[in-house]
PDB file of C-alpha atoms in Angstrom:
ATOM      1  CA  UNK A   1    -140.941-108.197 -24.668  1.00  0.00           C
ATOM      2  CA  UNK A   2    -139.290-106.320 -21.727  1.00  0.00           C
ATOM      3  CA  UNK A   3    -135.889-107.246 -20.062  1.00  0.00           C
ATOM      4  CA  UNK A   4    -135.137-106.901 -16.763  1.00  0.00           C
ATOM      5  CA  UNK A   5    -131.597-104.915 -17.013  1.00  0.00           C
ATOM      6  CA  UNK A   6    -129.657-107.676 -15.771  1.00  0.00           C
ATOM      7  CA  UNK A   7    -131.251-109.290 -18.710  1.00  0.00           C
ATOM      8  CA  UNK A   8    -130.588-107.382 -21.226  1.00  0.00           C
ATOM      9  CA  UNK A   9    -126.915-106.862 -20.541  1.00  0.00           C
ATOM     10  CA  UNK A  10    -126.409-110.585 -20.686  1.00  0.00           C
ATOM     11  CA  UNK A  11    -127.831-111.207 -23.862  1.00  0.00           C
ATOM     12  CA  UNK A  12    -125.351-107.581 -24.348  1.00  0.00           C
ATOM     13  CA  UNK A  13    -122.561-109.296 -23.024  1.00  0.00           C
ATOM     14  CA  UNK A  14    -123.508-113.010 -24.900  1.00  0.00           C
ATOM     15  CA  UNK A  15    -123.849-111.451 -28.334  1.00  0.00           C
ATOM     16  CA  UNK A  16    -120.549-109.653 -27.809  1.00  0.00           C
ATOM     17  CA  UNK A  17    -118.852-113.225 -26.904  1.00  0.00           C
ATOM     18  CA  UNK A  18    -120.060-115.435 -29.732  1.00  0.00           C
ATOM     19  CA  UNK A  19    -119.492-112.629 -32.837  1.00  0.00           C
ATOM     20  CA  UNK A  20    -116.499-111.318 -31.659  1.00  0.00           C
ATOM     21  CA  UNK A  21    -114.553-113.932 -29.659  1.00  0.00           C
ATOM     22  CA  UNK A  22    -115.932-117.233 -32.253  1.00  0.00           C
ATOM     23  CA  UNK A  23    -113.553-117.923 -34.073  1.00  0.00           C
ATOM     24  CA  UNK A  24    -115.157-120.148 -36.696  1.00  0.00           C
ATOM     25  CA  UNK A  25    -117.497-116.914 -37.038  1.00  0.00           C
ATOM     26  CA  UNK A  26    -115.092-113.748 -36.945  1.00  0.00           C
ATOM     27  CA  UNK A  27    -112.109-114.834 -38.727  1.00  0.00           C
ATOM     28  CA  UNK A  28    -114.448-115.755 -42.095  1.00  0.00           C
ATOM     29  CA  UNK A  29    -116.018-112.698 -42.246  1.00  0.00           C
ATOM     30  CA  UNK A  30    -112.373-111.479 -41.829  1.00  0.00           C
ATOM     31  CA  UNK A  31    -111.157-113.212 -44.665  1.00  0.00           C
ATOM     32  CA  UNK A  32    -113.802-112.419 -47.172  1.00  0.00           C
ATOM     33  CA  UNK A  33    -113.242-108.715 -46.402  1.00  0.00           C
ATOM     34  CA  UNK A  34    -109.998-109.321 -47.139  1.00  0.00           C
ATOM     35  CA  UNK A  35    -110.740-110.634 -50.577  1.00  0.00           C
ATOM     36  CA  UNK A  36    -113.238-108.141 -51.906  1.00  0.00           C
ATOM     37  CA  UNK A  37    -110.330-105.545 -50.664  1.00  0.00           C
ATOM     38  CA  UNK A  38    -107.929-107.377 -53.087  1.00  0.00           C
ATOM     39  CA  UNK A  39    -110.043-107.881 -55.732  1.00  0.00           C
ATOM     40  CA  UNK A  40    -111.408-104.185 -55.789  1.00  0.00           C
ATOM     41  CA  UNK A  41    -107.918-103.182 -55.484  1.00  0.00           C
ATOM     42  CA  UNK A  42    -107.048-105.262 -58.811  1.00  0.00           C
ATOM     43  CA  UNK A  43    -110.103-104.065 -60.575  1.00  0.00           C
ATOM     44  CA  UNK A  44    -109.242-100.512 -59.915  1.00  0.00           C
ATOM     45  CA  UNK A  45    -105.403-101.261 -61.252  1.00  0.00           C
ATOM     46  CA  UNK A  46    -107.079-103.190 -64.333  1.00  0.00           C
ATOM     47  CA  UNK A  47    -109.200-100.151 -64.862  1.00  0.00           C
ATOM     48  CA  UNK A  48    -105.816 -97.326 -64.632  1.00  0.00           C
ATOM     49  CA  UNK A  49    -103.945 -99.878 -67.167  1.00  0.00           C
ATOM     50  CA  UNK A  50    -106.954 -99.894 -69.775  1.00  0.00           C
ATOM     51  CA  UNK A  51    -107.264 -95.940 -69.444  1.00  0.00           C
ATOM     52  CA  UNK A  52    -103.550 -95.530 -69.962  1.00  0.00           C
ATOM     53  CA  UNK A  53    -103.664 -97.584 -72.895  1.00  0.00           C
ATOM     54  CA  UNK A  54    -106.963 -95.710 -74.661  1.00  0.00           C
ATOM     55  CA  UNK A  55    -104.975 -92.631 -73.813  1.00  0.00           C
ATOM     56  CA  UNK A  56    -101.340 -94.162 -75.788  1.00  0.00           C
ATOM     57  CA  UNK A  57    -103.915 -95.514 -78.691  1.00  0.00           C
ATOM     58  CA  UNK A  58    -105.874 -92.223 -78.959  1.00  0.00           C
ATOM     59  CA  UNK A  59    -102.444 -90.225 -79.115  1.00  0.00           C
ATOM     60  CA  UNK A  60    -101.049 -92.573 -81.800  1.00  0.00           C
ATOM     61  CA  UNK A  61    -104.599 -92.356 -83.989  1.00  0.00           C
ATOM     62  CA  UNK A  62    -104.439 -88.843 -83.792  1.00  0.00           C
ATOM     63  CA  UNK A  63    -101.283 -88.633 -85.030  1.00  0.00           C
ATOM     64  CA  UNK A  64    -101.701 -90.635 -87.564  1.00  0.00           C
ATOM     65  CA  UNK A  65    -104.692 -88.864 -88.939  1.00  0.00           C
ATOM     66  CA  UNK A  66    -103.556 -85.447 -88.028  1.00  0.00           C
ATOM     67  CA  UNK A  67    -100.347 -85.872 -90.758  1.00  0.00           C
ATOM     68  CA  UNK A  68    -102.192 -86.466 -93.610  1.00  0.00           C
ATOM     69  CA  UNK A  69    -104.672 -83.602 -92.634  1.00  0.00           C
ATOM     70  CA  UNK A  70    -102.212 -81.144 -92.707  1.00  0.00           C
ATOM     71  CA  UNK A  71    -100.847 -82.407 -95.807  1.00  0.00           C
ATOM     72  CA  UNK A  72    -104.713 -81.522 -96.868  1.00  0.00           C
ATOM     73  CA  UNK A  73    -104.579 -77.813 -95.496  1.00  0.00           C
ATOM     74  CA  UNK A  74    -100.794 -77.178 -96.687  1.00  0.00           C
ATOM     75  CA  UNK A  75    -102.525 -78.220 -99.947  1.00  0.00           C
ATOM     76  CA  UNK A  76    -105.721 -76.145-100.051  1.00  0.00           C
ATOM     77  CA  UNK A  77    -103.986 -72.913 -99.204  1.00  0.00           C
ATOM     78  CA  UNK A  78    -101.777 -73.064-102.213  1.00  0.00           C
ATOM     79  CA  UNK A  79    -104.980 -73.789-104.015  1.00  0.00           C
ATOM     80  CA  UNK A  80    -105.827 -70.327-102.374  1.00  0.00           C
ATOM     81  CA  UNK A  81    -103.162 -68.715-104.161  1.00  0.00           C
ATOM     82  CA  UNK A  82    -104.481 -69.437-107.527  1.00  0.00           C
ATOM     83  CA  UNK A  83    -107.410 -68.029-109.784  1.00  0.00           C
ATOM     84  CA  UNK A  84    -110.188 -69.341-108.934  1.00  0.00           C
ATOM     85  CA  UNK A  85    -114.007 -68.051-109.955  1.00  0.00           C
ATOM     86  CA  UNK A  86    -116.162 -66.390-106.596  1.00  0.00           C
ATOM     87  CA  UNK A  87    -117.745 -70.032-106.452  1.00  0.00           C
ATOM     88  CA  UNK A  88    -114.806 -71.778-106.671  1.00  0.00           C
ATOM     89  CA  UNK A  89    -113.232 -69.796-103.799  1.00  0.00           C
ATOM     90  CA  UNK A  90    -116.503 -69.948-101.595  1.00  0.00           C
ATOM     91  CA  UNK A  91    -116.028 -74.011-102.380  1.00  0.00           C
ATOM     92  CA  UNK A  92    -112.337 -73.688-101.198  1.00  0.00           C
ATOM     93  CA  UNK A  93    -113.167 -71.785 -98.225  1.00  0.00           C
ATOM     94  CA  UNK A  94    -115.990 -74.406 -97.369  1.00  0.00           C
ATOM     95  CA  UNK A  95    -113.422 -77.116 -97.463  1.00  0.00           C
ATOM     96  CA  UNK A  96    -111.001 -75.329 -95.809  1.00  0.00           C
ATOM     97  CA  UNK A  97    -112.632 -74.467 -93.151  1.00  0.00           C
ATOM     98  CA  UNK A  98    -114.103 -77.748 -92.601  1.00  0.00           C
ATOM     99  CA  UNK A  99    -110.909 -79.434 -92.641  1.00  0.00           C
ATOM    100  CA  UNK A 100    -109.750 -77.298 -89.584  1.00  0.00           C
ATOM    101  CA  UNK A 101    -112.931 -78.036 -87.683  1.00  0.00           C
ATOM    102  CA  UNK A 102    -112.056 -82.220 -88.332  1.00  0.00           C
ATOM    103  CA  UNK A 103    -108.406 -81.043 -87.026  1.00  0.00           C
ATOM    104  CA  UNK A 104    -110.047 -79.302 -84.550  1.00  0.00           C
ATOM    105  CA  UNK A 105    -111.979 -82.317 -83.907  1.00  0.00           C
ATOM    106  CA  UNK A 106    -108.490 -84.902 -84.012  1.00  0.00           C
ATOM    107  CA  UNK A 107    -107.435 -81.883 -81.581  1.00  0.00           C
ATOM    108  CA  UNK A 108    -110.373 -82.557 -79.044  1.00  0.00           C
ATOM    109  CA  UNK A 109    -110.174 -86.930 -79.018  1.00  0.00           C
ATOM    110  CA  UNK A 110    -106.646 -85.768 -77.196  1.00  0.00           C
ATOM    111  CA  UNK A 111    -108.110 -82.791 -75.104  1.00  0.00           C
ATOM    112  CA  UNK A 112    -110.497 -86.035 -74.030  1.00  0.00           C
ATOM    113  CA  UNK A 113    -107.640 -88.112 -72.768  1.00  0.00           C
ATOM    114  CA  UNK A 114    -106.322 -84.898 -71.417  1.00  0.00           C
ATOM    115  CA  UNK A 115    -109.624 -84.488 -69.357  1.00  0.00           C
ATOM    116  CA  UNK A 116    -109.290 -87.837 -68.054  1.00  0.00           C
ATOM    117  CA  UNK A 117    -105.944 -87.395 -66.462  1.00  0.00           C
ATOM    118  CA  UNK A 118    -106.941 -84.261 -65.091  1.00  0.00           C
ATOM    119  CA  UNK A 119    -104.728 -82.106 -67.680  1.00  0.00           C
ATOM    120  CA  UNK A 120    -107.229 -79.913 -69.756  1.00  0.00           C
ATOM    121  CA  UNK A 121    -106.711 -76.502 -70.152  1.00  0.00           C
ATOM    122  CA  UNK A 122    -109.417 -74.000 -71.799  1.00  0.00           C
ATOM    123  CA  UNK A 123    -107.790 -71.466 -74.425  1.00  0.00           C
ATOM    124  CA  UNK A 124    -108.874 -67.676 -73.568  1.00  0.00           C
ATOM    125  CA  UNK A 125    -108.302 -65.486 -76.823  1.00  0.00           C
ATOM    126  CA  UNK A 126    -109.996 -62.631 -78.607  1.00  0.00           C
ATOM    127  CA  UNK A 127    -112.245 -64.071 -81.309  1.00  0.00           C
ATOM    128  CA  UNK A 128    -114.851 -62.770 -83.992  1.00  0.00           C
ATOM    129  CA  UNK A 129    -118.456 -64.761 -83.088  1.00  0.00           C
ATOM    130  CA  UNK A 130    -119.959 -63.408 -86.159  1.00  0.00           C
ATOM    131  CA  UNK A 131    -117.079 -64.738 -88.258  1.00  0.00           C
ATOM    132  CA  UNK A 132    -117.401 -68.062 -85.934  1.00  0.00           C
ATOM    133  CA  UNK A 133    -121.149 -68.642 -86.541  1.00  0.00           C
ATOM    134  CA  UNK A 134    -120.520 -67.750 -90.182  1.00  0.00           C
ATOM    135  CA  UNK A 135    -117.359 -70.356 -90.636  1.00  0.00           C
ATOM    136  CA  UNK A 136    -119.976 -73.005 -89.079  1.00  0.00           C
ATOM    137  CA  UNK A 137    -122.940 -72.285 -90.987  1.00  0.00           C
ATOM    138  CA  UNK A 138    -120.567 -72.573 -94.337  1.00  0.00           C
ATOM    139  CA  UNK A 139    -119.610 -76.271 -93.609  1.00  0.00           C
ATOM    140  CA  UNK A 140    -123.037 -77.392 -93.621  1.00  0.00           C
ATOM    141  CA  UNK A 141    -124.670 -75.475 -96.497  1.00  0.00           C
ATOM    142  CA  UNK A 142    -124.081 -78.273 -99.322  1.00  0.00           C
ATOM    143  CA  UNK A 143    -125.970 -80.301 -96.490  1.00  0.00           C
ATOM    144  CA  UNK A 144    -128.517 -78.440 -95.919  1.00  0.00           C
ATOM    145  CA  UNK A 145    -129.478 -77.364 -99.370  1.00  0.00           C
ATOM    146  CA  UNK A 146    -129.634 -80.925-100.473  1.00  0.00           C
ATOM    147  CA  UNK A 147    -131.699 -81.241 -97.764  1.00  0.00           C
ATOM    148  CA  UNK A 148    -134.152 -78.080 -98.879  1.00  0.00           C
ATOM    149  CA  UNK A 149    -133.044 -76.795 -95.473  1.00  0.00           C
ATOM    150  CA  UNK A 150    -132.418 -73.159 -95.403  1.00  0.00           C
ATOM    151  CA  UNK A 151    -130.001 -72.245 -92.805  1.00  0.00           C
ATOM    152  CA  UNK A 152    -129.859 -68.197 -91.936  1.00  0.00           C
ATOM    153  CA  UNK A 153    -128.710 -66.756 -88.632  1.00  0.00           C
ATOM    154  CA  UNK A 154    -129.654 -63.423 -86.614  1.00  0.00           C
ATOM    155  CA  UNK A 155    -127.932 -61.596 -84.258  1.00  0.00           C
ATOM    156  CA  UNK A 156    -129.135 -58.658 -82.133  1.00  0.00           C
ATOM    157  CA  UNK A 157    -127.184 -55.241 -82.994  1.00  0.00           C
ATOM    158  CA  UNK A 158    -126.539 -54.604 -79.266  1.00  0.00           C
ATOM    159  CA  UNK A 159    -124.431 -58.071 -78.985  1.00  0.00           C
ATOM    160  CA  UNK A 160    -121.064 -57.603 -78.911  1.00  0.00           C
ATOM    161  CA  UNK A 161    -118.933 -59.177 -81.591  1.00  0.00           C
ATOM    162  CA  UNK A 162    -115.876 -59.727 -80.126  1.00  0.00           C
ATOM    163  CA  UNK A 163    -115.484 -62.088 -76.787  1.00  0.00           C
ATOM    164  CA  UNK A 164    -111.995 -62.970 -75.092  1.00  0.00           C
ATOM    165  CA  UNK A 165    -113.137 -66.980 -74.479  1.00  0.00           C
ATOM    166  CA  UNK A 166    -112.299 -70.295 -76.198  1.00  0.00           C
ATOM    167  CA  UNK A 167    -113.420 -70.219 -80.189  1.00  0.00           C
ATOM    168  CA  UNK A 168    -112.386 -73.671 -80.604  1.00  0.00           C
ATOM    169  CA  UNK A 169    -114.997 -74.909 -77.519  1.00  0.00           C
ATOM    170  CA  UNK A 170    -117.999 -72.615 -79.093  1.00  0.00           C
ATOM    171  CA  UNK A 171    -117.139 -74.091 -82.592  1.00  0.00           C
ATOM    172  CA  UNK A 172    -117.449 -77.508 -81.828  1.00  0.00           C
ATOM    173  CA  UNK A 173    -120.862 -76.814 -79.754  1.00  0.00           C
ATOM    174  CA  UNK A 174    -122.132 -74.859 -83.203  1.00  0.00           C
ATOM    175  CA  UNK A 175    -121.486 -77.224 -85.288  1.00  0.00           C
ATOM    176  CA  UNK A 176    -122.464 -80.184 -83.134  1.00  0.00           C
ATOM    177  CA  UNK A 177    -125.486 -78.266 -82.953  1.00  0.00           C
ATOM    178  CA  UNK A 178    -125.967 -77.363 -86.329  1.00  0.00           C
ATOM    179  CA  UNK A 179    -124.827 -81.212 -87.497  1.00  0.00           C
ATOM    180  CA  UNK A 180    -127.576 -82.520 -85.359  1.00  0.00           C
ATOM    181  CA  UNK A 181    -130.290 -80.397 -86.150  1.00  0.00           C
ATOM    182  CA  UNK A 182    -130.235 -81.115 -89.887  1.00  0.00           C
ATOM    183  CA  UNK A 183    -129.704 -85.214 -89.341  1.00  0.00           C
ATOM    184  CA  UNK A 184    -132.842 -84.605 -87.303  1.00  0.00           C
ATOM    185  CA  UNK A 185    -134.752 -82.210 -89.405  1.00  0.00           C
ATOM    186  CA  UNK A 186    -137.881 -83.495 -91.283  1.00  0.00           C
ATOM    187  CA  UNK A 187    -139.305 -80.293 -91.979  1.00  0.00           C
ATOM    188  CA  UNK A 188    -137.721 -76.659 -93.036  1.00  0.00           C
ATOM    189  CA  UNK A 189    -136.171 -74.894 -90.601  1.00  0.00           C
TER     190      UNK A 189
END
């Protein structure tokens, strides 16, 4: 349908007049801008005040289970200190090291809440990857062996052993890796 221009500029001109100037039309939509302003503005307080609290709660928890931990490790290496046969020490070692990868893991639920407000830092120190893999294979031979899973590892002669990077980051991924590959292994590996 074609206007003349006179035309079109009325029906211009009448739209303009009835949405903007009607009251009973403009000062509705208005108001329910208004609201959904408020209430996404109360949602998004709502939301801060249940992330601080996860944060306080995760803090607390951690706490609570780090204390007892330590009073685990304190505990093991004066079990170090003894006599103990080679398979008693490769035993102690396994559940040594273990219990510093679950403090390691206590360690991480409050890097989390640190992530969340924006506060995580990644360490950068010298560390041994051969000695890393190794200490993350350990934890999970009893696991694998009961499962008939034999767990071996290769590395190339020309890698480097020694990186300058976070060891606690690459142990987690290992052994999250490792962990989920025996849960999920049917067959040998």
């Amino acid at each position: 349908m074609a206007y003349a221009g006179g035309t079109l500029l009325l029906l211009a001109l009448l739209w303009f007049l009835i949405f903007f100037f009607d009251r009973k039309i403009f000062t509705p939509i208005l108001q329910r801008s208004e609201r959904v302003f408020e209430s996404e503005k109360a949602a998004r307080a709502a939301a801060d005040a249940a992330n601080h609290a996860k944060s306080a709660f995760l803090a607390v928890m951690s706490h609570e289970i780090r204390t007892p931990l330590n009073g685990i490790l304190g505990n093991l290496e004066l079990l170090a200190r003894t006599s103990l046969t080679e398979r008693q020490q490769d035993r102690l070692n396994i559940v040594n090291s273990s219990s510093h990868a679950l403090l390691e893991i206590i360690n991480d639920i409050l890097d989390f809440s640190k992530v969340e407000a924006g506060q995580m830092t990644l360490e950068t120190i010298r560390f041994d990857l051969l000695d890393l893999i190794e200490q993350a294979l350990a934890i999970f031979i009893p696991l694998a062996d009961a499962k008939d899973i034999h767990l071996f590892y290769a590395i190339p002669p020309t890698l480097p052993r020694y990186y300058d990077g976070d060891p606690t980051r690459i142990r987690q991924i290992l052994v999250n890796l490792l962990s989920n590959a025996i849960k999920l292994s049917l067959i040998h590996i």
